[in-house]
Amino acid sequence: MSDYPQTQLHIGGIWRDGSKERISIVNPASDAIIGTVANAGRDDLDEALATAATGFTVWSQFSAFERAKLLHSAAQFLRDRVEKIARMMTLEQGKPVAESRSETLAAADTIDWFAEEARRAYGRVVPARSLNVRQIVIKEPVGPVAAFSPWNFPLNQAVRKVAAGLAAGCSVILKGPEETPASCAELVRAFADAGLPAGVLNLVYGVPADISNHLIPHPIIRKISFTGSTAVGKQLAALAGAHMKRVTMELGGHAPAIVFDDADVDLAVRILAGAKFRNAGQVCVAPTRFLIQEKVYAKFLDGFVKAAEAITVGNGLDDDVTMGPLANGRRVEAMEELTADAVACGGKIATGGERIGNQGYFYRPTVLSDVPLGARVLNEEPFGPIAVVSPFSTYEAAIEEANRLPYGLAAYAYTTSAKTSAALGRDVQSGMLSINHHGLALPELPFGGIKDSGYGSEGGTEAMDNFFNSKLITESI
Ligand code: NAD
């Protein structure tokens, strides 16, 4: 594919190669190698660290007003380039081009939101015990940040870290996703073209463990932000803890979607099927455990199977396609293993349950029913186009199942009872709960999990706080 770029590192304001052998990029719709990405060695990382330190000194002196102006300008570059970036993203990641387009525009919105938040980083004045004392709390940027972002949303996982960090006045070394590097690099290009000083935002790719093992303990880095699996998040959080570094962890989930007898079932089917199969299910907040109250179970299952079968799977560049391939071969293998295990445990395949063809990483939208709780798919994050639909009898039983797992990222519920809605808000253990609609992941809303799904938020004003130190200044006047 001639229109897919060769992706470079961005260190100290310069786009350049790394000292290690370049990494090949595969189009998940065809298995074809479409390009390569530069691979950072330790020397490249040391340069990125040095320039991030200088970049921090420069950028933290910019006023909030100037930072906001520059961020708005970067957002506009993304909007202007949406068609080019969306095509790149679909080529490397697989999602339908309409999803790539909306991801790019959402990234621009996120930058705009954090640009405005930069101007509202107020601090506070605390009334003193004596008239002669003035006590103020100011917010200062925490310092250079090491940010690690994954391949499922090449722009939107990165932009939450980069935009909030830059808005706060931090410099950033972003380790982008090696499998989907080109669209992520466009985020960095937008900031560079907007006039961000050299060294403030650096981009590296390489061997993830080598990069995190070098950056996290390094004294220049003051904060870590990671999005990815719980297993890796725990390792990185432990390393950060050993070096007393601030951490934000946005990890895995296994979201319950609870549909009560009194729900608008057609609405629930339509919205939940859209949320389930978007990005081929490779979404940390995707609904995965569908808990349906007994009276509407059959109707929901029937409707959900029809919705899954109505999805057009294919190359994301084709206009009529509504679900692309999985992003890599590992995910297809995982889907095959989870399905086989569910069936071996006594589960039934209501639809799908198999790979499509042997070129590209296509897997049928899959609905499983009658799956016992011990099956792997009801315990491990599927991160793919598999929905498990199970009946429940009482409110208490639904809550028990919803809260059973160590995860606590997103949860969904459908009910027309105000009493049930209020009780769910109290009882469901998750960082986010969306009732009767899909309302997550807007830049102005907190975004993050509890329990094994991580800590810290990547949205709303809470996201900015992760990049600030609070400093108390008390003076006698
Ligand atoms: P993985 O666990 O190897 O990698 C997940 C992410 O972490 C990737 O972006 C990878 O580059 C990064 N990573 C891995 N080891 C690292 C290290 N030592 N230091 C720094 N970064 C590291 O698995 P995978 O096959 O790429 O993805 C599969 C699982 O990851 C999924 O099942 C899902 O649970 C999780 N995942 C979650 C998200 C999310 O949005 N929370 C995104 C991507 C993947």
Coordinates of N, CA and C in Angstrom, one line a residue, residues 227-352:
T227 N -2.3 2.5 29.5 CA -3.6 1.9 29.1 C -3.2 0.5 28.5
G228 N -3.8 -0.5 29.0 CA -3.5 -1.9 28.5 C -4.1 -2.9 29.4
S229 N -3.5 -4.1 29.4 CA -4.1 -5.2 30.2 C -3.8 -5.1 31.7
T230 N -4.6 -5.7 32.5 CA -4.4 -5.6 33.9 C -3.1 -6.3 34.3
A231 N -2.7 -7.4 33.6 CA -1.5 -8.1 34.0 C -0.3 -7.2 33.8
V232 N -0.2 -6.5 32.7 CA 0.9 -5.6 32.4 C 0.8 -4.4 33.4
G233 N -0.4 -3.9 33.5 CA -0.6 -2.7 34.4 C -0.1 -3.0 35.8
K234 N -0.3 -4.2 36.3 CA 0.2 -4.5 37.7 C 1.7 -4.4 37.7
Q235 N 2.4 -5.0 36.7 CA 3.8 -4.9 36.7 C 4.4 -3.5 36.6
L236 N 3.7 -2.7 35.8 CA 4.2 -1.3 35.6 C 4.0 -0.5 36.9
A237 N 2.8 -0.7 37.5 CA 2.5 0.0 38.7 C 3.5 -0.4 39.9
A238 N 3.9 -1.7 39.9 CA 4.8 -2.1 40.9 C 6.2 -1.4 40.7
L239 N 6.6 -1.4 39.4 CA 7.8 -0.7 39.1 C 7.8 0.8 39.5
A240 N 6.7 1.4 39.1 CA 6.5 2.8 39.4 C 6.5 3.0 40.9
G241 N 5.8 2.1 41.7 CA 5.8 2.3 43.1 C 7.2 2.2 43.7
A242 N 8.0 1.3 43.2 CA 9.3 1.1 43.7 C 10.2 2.4 43.6
H243 N 9.8 3.2 42.6 CA 10.5 4.5 42.4 C 9.7 5.7 42.7
M244 N 8.6 5.5 43.5 CA 7.8 6.6 44.0 C 7.3 7.5 42.9
K245 N 6.8 6.9 41.8 CA 6.3 7.7 40.7 C 4.8 7.7 40.7
R246 N 4.2 8.9 40.4 CA 2.7 9.0 40.3 C 2.3 8.1 39.1
V247 N 1.1 7.5 39.3 CA 0.6 6.5 38.3 C -0.9 6.7 37.9
T248 N -1.2 6.6 36.7 CA -2.6 6.4 36.2 C -2.7 5.1 35.5
M249 N -3.6 4.2 35.8 CA -3.7 2.9 35.2 C -5.1 2.7 34.6
E250 N -5.2 2.6 33.3 CA -6.5 2.4 32.7 C -6.4 1.0 32.1
L251 N -7.0 0.0 32.8 CA -6.8 -1.4 32.5 C -8.0 -2.1 32.0
G252 N -8.0 -3.4 32.1 CA -9.0 -4.2 31.5 C -10.4 -4.2 32.2
G253 N -11.4 -4.7 31.6 CA -12.7 -4.7 32.2 C -13.5 -6.0 31.7
H254 N -14.6 -6.2 32.2 CA -15.5 -7.3 31.8 C -16.9 -6.8 32.1
A255 N -17.4 -5.8 31.4 CA -18.5 -5.0 31.8 C -19.8 -5.8 31.8
P256 N -20.5 -5.8 32.9 CA -21.9 -6.4 32.9 C -22.9 -5.4 32.2
A257 N -23.8 -6.0 31.5 CA -24.9 -5.2 31.0 C -26.2 -5.9 31.5
I258 N -26.9 -5.2 32.4 CA -28.0 -5.8 33.1 C -29.3 -5.3 32.5
V259 N -30.2 -6.2 32.0 CA -31.4 -5.8 31.4 C -32.6 -6.3 32.2
F260 N -33.4 -5.4 32.8 CA -34.5 -5.8 33.7 C -35.7 -6.1 32.9
D261 N -36.7 -6.8 33.5 CA -38.0 -7.2 32.9 C -38.7 -5.9 32.4
D262 N -38.5 -4.8 33.1 CA -39.3 -3.6 32.8 C -38.6 -2.7 31.8
A263 N -37.5 -3.2 31.2 CA -36.7 -2.4 30.3 C -37.4 -2.3 28.9
D264 N -37.0 -1.2 28.2 CA -37.3 -1.2 26.8 C -36.3 -2.1 26.0
V265 N -36.7 -3.3 25.8 CA -35.8 -4.4 25.3 C -35.2 -4.0 23.9
D266 N -36.1 -3.5 23.0 CA -35.6 -3.1 21.7 C -34.5 -2.1 21.8
L267 N -34.7 -1.1 22.7 CA -33.6 -0.1 22.9 C -32.4 -0.7 23.4
A268 N -32.5 -1.6 24.4 CA -31.3 -2.3 25.0 C -30.6 -3.1 23.9
V269 N -31.3 -3.8 23.1 CA -30.7 -4.6 22.0 C -29.9 -3.7 21.1
R270 N -30.6 -2.7 20.6 CA -29.9 -1.8 19.6 C -28.7 -1.1 20.2
I271 N -28.8 -0.6 21.4 CA -27.6 0.2 21.9 C -26.5 -0.8 22.3
L272 N -26.9 -1.9 23.0 CA -25.8 -2.8 23.5 C -25.1 -3.5 22.3
A273 N -25.9 -3.9 21.3 CA -25.2 -4.5 20.2 C -24.2 -3.6 19.5
G274 N -24.6 -2.3 19.4 CA -23.7 -1.3 18.8 C -22.4 -1.2 19.6
A275 N -22.6 -1.2 21.0 CA -21.5 -1.0 21.9 C -20.6 -2.3 21.9
K276 N -21.3 -3.4 21.8 CA -20.5 -4.7 21.9 C -19.6 -4.9 20.7
F277 N -20.1 -4.6 19.5 CA -19.3 -5.0 18.3 C -18.5 -3.8 17.7
R278 N -18.6 -2.6 18.3 CA -17.8 -1.5 17.8 C -16.4 -1.9 17.9
N279 N -15.6 -1.6 17.0 CA -14.1 -1.9 17.0 C -13.9 -3.4 17.3
A280 N -14.8 -4.2 16.7 CA -14.8 -5.7 16.8 C -14.6 -6.1 18.3
G281 N -15.2 -5.3 19.2 CA -15.2 -5.7 20.6 C -13.9 -5.4 21.4
Q282 N -13.0 -4.8 20.7 CA -11.7 -4.5 21.3 C -11.7 -3.2 22.0
V283 N -12.5 -3.1 23.0 CA -12.8 -1.9 23.7 C -12.8 -2.2 25.2
C284 N -12.1 -1.5 26.0 CA -12.0 -1.8 27.4 C -13.4 -1.7 28.1
V285 N -14.2 -0.8 27.6 CA -15.6 -0.6 28.2 C -16.7 -1.4 27.5
A286 N -16.3 -2.2 26.6 CA -17.4 -3.0 25.8 C -18.2 -3.8 26.8
P287 N -19.5 -3.8 26.6 CA -20.3 -4.8 27.4 C -20.0 -6.2 27.0
T288 N -19.8 -7.1 28.0 CA -19.4 -8.4 27.7 C -20.2 -9.5 28.4
R289 N -20.7 -9.2 29.6 CA -21.5 -10.2 30.3 C -22.9 -9.6 30.3
F290 N -23.8 -10.2 29.5 CA -25.2 -9.7 29.3 C -26.1 -10.5 30.3
L291 N -26.6 -9.8 31.3 CA -27.4 -10.4 32.4 C -28.8 -9.9 32.1
I292 N -29.7 -10.9 31.8 CA -31.0 -10.5 31.3 C -32.1 -11.2 32.2
Q293 N -33.0 -10.4 32.7 CA -34.0 -10.9 33.6 C -34.9 -11.9 32.9
E294 N -35.3 -12.9 33.7 CA -35.9 -14.1 33.0 C -37.1 -13.8 32.0
K295 N -38.0 -12.9 32.4 CA -39.1 -12.7 31.5 C -38.8 -12.1 30.1
V296 N -37.7 -11.4 30.0 CA -37.3 -10.8 28.7 C -36.1 -11.5 28.1
Y297 N -35.6 -12.6 28.8 CA -34.4 -13.3 28.3 C -34.6 -13.7 26.8
A298 N -35.6 -14.4 26.5 CA -35.8 -15.0 25.2 C -35.9 -13.9 24.1
K299 N -36.6 -12.9 24.5 CA -36.8 -11.7 23.5 C -35.4 -11.0 23.3
F300 N -34.7 -10.8 24.4 CA -33.4 -10.1 24.2 C -32.5 -11.0 23.4
L301 N -32.4 -12.3 23.8 CA -31.4 -13.2 23.1 C -31.7 -13.2 21.6
D302 N -33.0 -13.3 21.3 CA -33.4 -13.4 19.9 C -33.0 -12.1 19.1
G303 N -33.3 -11.0 19.8 CA -33.0 -9.7 19.1 C -31.5 -9.5 19.0
F304 N -30.8 -9.9 20.0 CA -29.4 -9.7 20.0 C -28.7 -10.5 18.9
V305 N -29.2 -11.8 18.8 CA -28.6 -12.6 17.7 C -28.9 -12.0 16.4
K306 N -30.1 -11.5 16.2 CA -30.4 -10.9 14.9 C -29.5 -9.7 14.6
A307 N -29.3 -8.9 15.7 CA -28.4 -7.7 15.5 C -27.0 -8.1 15.1
A308 N -26.5 -9.2 15.8 CA -25.2 -9.7 15.5 C -25.1 -10.2 14.0
E309 N -26.2 -10.9 13.6 CA -26.1 -11.4 12.2 C -26.3 -10.4 11.2
A310 N -26.8 -9.2 11.6 CA -27.0 -8.1 10.6 C -25.7 -7.3 10.4
I311 N -24.7 -7.6 11.1 CA -23.4 -6.9 11.0 C -22.7 -7.4 9.7
T312 N -22.2 -6.4 8.9 CA -21.4 -6.8 7.8 C -19.9 -6.7 8.1
V313 N -19.3 -7.9 8.1 CA -17.9 -8.0 8.5 C -17.0 -7.9 7.2
G314 N -16.0 -7.2 7.2 CA -15.1 -7.1 6.1 C -14.0 -6.1 6.2
N315 N -13.4 -5.7 5.1 CA -12.3 -4.7 5.1 C -12.9 -3.4 5.5
G316 N -12.3 -2.8 6.5 CA -12.9 -1.5 7.1 C -12.9 -0.4 6.0
L317 N -12.1 -0.5 5.0 CA -12.1 0.5 3.9 C -13.3 0.5 3.1
D318 N -14.1 -0.7 3.1 CA -15.3 -0.8 2.2 C -16.4 -0.1 2.9
D319 N -17.2 0.7 2.2 CA -18.2 1.6 2.8 C -19.3 0.8 3.5
D320 N -19.7 -0.4 3.1 CA -20.8 -1.0 3.7 C -20.4 -1.9 4.9
V321 N -19.1 -1.9 5.2 CA -18.7 -2.8 6.3 C -18.9 -2.1 7.7
T322 N -19.5 -2.9 8.6 CA -19.8 -2.3 9.9 C -18.9 -3.0 11.0
M323 N -18.2 -4.0 10.7 CA -17.2 -4.5 11.6 C -16.0 -5.0 10.9
G324 N -14.8 -4.6 11.2 CA -13.6 -5.0 10.5 C -13.0 -6.2 11.1
P325 N -11.7 -6.5 10.7 CA -11.0 -7.7 11.3 C -10.6 -7.3 12.8
L326 N -10.2 -8.3 13.5 CA -9.5 -8.1 14.8 C -8.2 -7.5 14.4
A327 N -7.6 -6.8 15.4 CA -6.4 -6.0 15.1 C -5.1 -6.9 14.9
N328 N -5.1 -8.1 15.4 CA -3.9 -8.9 15.2 C -4.3 -10.4 15.4
G329 N -3.4 -11.3 15.0 CA -3.7 -12.7 15.1 C -3.9 -13.2 16.5
R330 N -3.3 -12.6 17.5 CA -3.4 -13.0 18.9 C -4.9 -13.0 19.3
R331 N -5.6 -12.0 18.8 CA -7.0 -11.8 19.2 C -7.9 -12.9 18.6
V332 N -7.6 -13.3 17.4 CA -8.4 -14.4 16.7 C -8.1 -15.7 17.5
E333 N -6.9 -16.0 17.8 CA -6.6 -17.2 18.6 C -7.3 -17.1 20.0
A334 N -7.3 -16.0 20.6 CA -8.0 -15.8 21.9 C -9.5 -16.1 21.7
M335 N -10.1 -15.6 20.6 CA -11.6 -15.8 20.4 C -11.8 -17.3 20.2
E336 N -10.9 -18.0 19.5 CA -11.1 -19.4 19.2 C -11.0 -20.2 20.5
E337 N -10.1 -19.8 21.3 CA -9.9 -20.6 22.6 C -11.0 -20.3 23.5
L338 N -11.5 -19.1 23.7 CA -12.6 -18.8 24.6 C -13.9 -19.5 24.2
T339 N -14.1 -19.5 22.8 CA -15.3 -20.1 22.4 C -15.3 -21.6 22.6
A340 N -14.1 -22.2 22.3 CA -14.0 -23.7 22.4 C -14.1 -24.1 23.9
D341 N -13.6 -23.3 24.8 CA -13.6 -23.6 26.2 C -15.1 -23.4 26.7
A342 N -15.8 -22.4 26.2 CA -17.2 -22.2 26.6 C -18.1 -23.4 26.2
V343 N -17.8 -23.9 25.0 CA -18.6 -25.0 24.5 C -18.2 -26.3 25.3
A344 N -17.0 -26.4 25.5 CA -16.5 -27.6 26.3 C -17.2 -27.6 27.7
C345 N -17.4 -26.4 28.2 CA -18.0 -26.3 29.6 C -19.6 -26.5 29.5
G346 N -20.1 -26.6 28.3 CA -21.6 -26.8 28.2 C -22.3 -25.6 27.6
G347 N -21.6 -24.6 27.2 CA -22.2 -23.4 26.6 C -22.7 -23.7 25.2
K348 N -23.6 -22.8 24.7 CA -24.1 -23.0 23.3 C -23.8 -21.7 22.5
I349 N -23.5 -22.0 21.2 CA -23.2 -20.9 20.3 C -24.6 -20.5 19.7
A350 N -25.1 -19.3 20.0 CA -26.3 -18.9 19.4 C -26.1 -18.3 18.0
T351 N -24.9 -17.7 17.8 CA -24.6 -17.3 16.4 C -23.0 -17.1 16.4
G352 N -22.4 -17.2 15.2 CA -21.0 -17.0 15.1 C -20.2 -18.1 15.6

